[in-house]
Short mmCIF file of C-alpha atoms in Angstrom, two decimals:
data_model
loop_
_atom_site.label_atom_id
_atom_site.label_comp_id
_atom_site.label_asym_id
_atom_site.label_seq_id
_atom_site.Cartn_x
_atom_site.Cartn_y
_atom_site.Cartn_z
CA MET A 1 -8.80 -13.56 23.53
CA PHE A 2 -6.39 -11.80 20.82
CA LYS A 3 -3.68 -13.56 18.95
CA PHE A 4 -1.50 -12.21 16.13
CA SER A 5 -2.87 -13.11 12.81
CA PRO A 6 0.11 -13.98 10.47
CA HIS A 7 -1.32 -11.26 8.20
CA ILE A 8 0.55 -7.44 8.25
CA ALA A 9 -1.55 -4.58 6.19
CA VAL A 10 0.53 -1.49 4.77
CA ASN A 11 -2.08 1.94 2.82
CA VAL A 12 -1.02 2.18 -0.13
CA ARG A 13 -1.44 4.05 -4.10
CA GLY A 14 -1.11 2.63 -7.37
CA GLY A 15 -2.04 -0.77 -6.11
CA ASP A 16 -1.57 -2.44 -9.80
CA LYS A 17 2.13 -0.75 -9.79
CA ALA A 18 2.63 -2.25 -6.37
CA VAL A 19 0.80 -5.32 -6.76
CA LYS A 20 3.60 -5.54 -9.70
CA PHE A 21 6.42 -4.45 -7.45
CA TYR A 22 5.64 -7.09 -4.72
CA SER A 23 4.98 -10.04 -7.20
CA GLU A 24 7.44 -9.35 -9.34
CA VAL A 25 10.44 -7.80 -7.22
CA LEU A 26 9.58 -9.06 -4.45
CA GLY A 27 8.44 -12.18 -5.74
CA LEU A 28 5.37 -12.24 -3.30
CA GLU A 29 2.49 -14.22 -5.04
CA LEU A 30 -0.72 -12.43 -5.37
CA VAL A 31 -3.35 -14.73 -3.80
CA ASP A 32 -6.41 -12.63 -4.32
CA ARG A 33 -7.84 -8.99 -4.97
CA HIS A 34 -11.04 -8.80 -1.99
CA THR A 35 -14.05 -7.82 -2.89
CA GLY A 36 -15.47 -6.91 0.68
CA LYS A 37 -15.94 -4.82 2.65
CA ASP A 38 -12.73 -2.23 2.56
CA CYS A 39 -10.78 -5.00 1.19
CA GLY A 40 -7.54 -5.24 -0.05
CA ILE A 41 -5.00 -7.37 -2.07
CA GLU A 42 -3.43 -10.50 -0.38
CA LEU A 43 -0.24 -11.34 -1.22
CA LYS A 44 2.18 -14.12 0.56
CA ALA A 45 5.16 -14.83 1.06
CA GLY A 46 6.01 -18.04 3.30
CA PRO A 47 3.15 -18.23 6.14
CA MET A 48 2.88 -14.71 6.63
CA THR A 49 0.52 -12.65 4.36
CA LEU A 50 0.68 -8.99 3.36
CA TRP A 51 -2.01 -6.88 2.62
CA LEU A 52 -1.74 -3.92 0.09
CA ASP A 53 -4.84 -1.66 0.96
CA GLY A 54 -6.22 1.39 -1.00
CA THR A 55 -9.56 0.90 -2.55
CA GLY A 56 -11.16 3.90 0.86
CA SER A 57 -10.32 7.70 1.47
CA GLU A 58 -8.05 6.76 4.68
CA GLN A 59 -6.05 4.73 2.80
CA ARG A 60 -5.27 6.83 0.09
CA GLN A 61 -5.36 9.86 2.82
CA ASN A 62 -2.05 7.64 4.70
CA PRO A 63 -0.34 5.40 2.02
CA GLY A 64 2.38 3.96 4.10
CA LYS A 65 0.48 2.98 7.02
CA VAL A 66 1.32 -0.27 8.98
CA PHE A 67 -1.05 -1.94 10.54
CA PHE A 68 -0.57 -5.74 12.38
CA GLU A 69 -3.97 -8.12 12.75
CA PHE A 70 -5.11 -9.77 15.60
CA THR A 71 -7.58 -12.88 15.74
CA VAL A 72 -10.84 -12.63 18.10
CA GLU A 73 -13.32 -15.14 18.55
CA ASN A 74 -15.50 -12.66 19.36
CA LEU A 75 -15.51 -9.49 17.27
CA ASP A 76 -17.90 -7.39 18.74
CA ALA A 77 -16.95 -8.13 22.44
CA ALA A 78 -13.34 -7.49 21.96
CA VAL A 79 -13.65 -3.78 20.58
CA THR A 80 -15.90 -3.55 23.91
CA ARG A 81 -13.77 -4.03 25.86
CA LEU A 82 -10.93 -2.14 23.71
CA ALA A 83 -13.55 0.73 23.51
CA ALA A 84 -13.90 1.09 27.18
CA LEU A 85 -10.02 0.66 28.07
CA GLY A 86 -9.34 3.80 25.74
CA CYS A 87 -9.14 2.19 22.55
CA THR A 88 -10.57 4.31 19.18
CA PRO A 89 -13.29 1.99 17.32
CA GLY A 90 -12.59 2.99 13.19
CA ARG A 91 -14.44 1.34 9.58
CA GLU A 92 -15.60 -2.32 9.83
CA THR A 93 -14.29 -4.66 7.88
CA SER A 94 -15.41 -8.38 5.90
CA GLY A 95 -14.15 -10.42 3.80
CA SER A 96 -15.93 -13.65 2.21
CA SER A 97 -14.10 -15.59 5.06
CA PHE A 98 -13.93 -12.74 7.63
CA ASN A 99 -15.58 -9.64 9.98
CA GLY A 100 -13.26 -7.21 11.60
CA ARG A 101 -13.02 -3.35 12.82
CA MET A 102 -10.00 -1.16 12.54
CA MET A 103 -8.76 -0.64 15.88
CA GLU A 104 -6.31 2.57 17.27
CA ASP A 105 -4.88 2.49 20.69
CA PRO A 106 -4.29 5.38 22.78
CA TYR A 107 -0.59 5.78 21.76
CA GLY A 108 -1.82 5.96 18.30
CA LEU A 109 -0.74 2.43 16.52
CA ALA A 110 -3.40 1.36 14.45
CA PHE A 111 -4.45 -2.27 14.28
CA HIS A 112 -7.06 -4.28 13.17
CA LEU A 113 -9.62 -7.40 14.68
CA TYR A 114 -9.91 -10.13 13.15
CA GLN A 115 -13.14 -12.89 13.05
CA PRO A 116 -13.20 -15.89 11.34
CA HIS A 117 -16.00 -17.15 10.19
#
């Protein structure tokens, strides 16, 4: 039911400066600046994607917070199951190719659920 996606995200301050650092200094490719609900900046390096998030107040208050992502076939069912097992649902996310939901497990680890369209 849950599969790791090839995405890792980190909350950052100074989005444009961060993009410049990751693209010019580390050589990551700028893929897109997404405009969906709480979406971020997508950078690519090999098979992995690094998302720089910093658009919402939660992200600006928690710079450096890293979270992983799980791909699910049914977002609502996954959220319901995880909530019943002690996870806390967070904000909803969406983009042109996905719907998602932030979650936090009972031990404090934040992660993102991702359902492609």
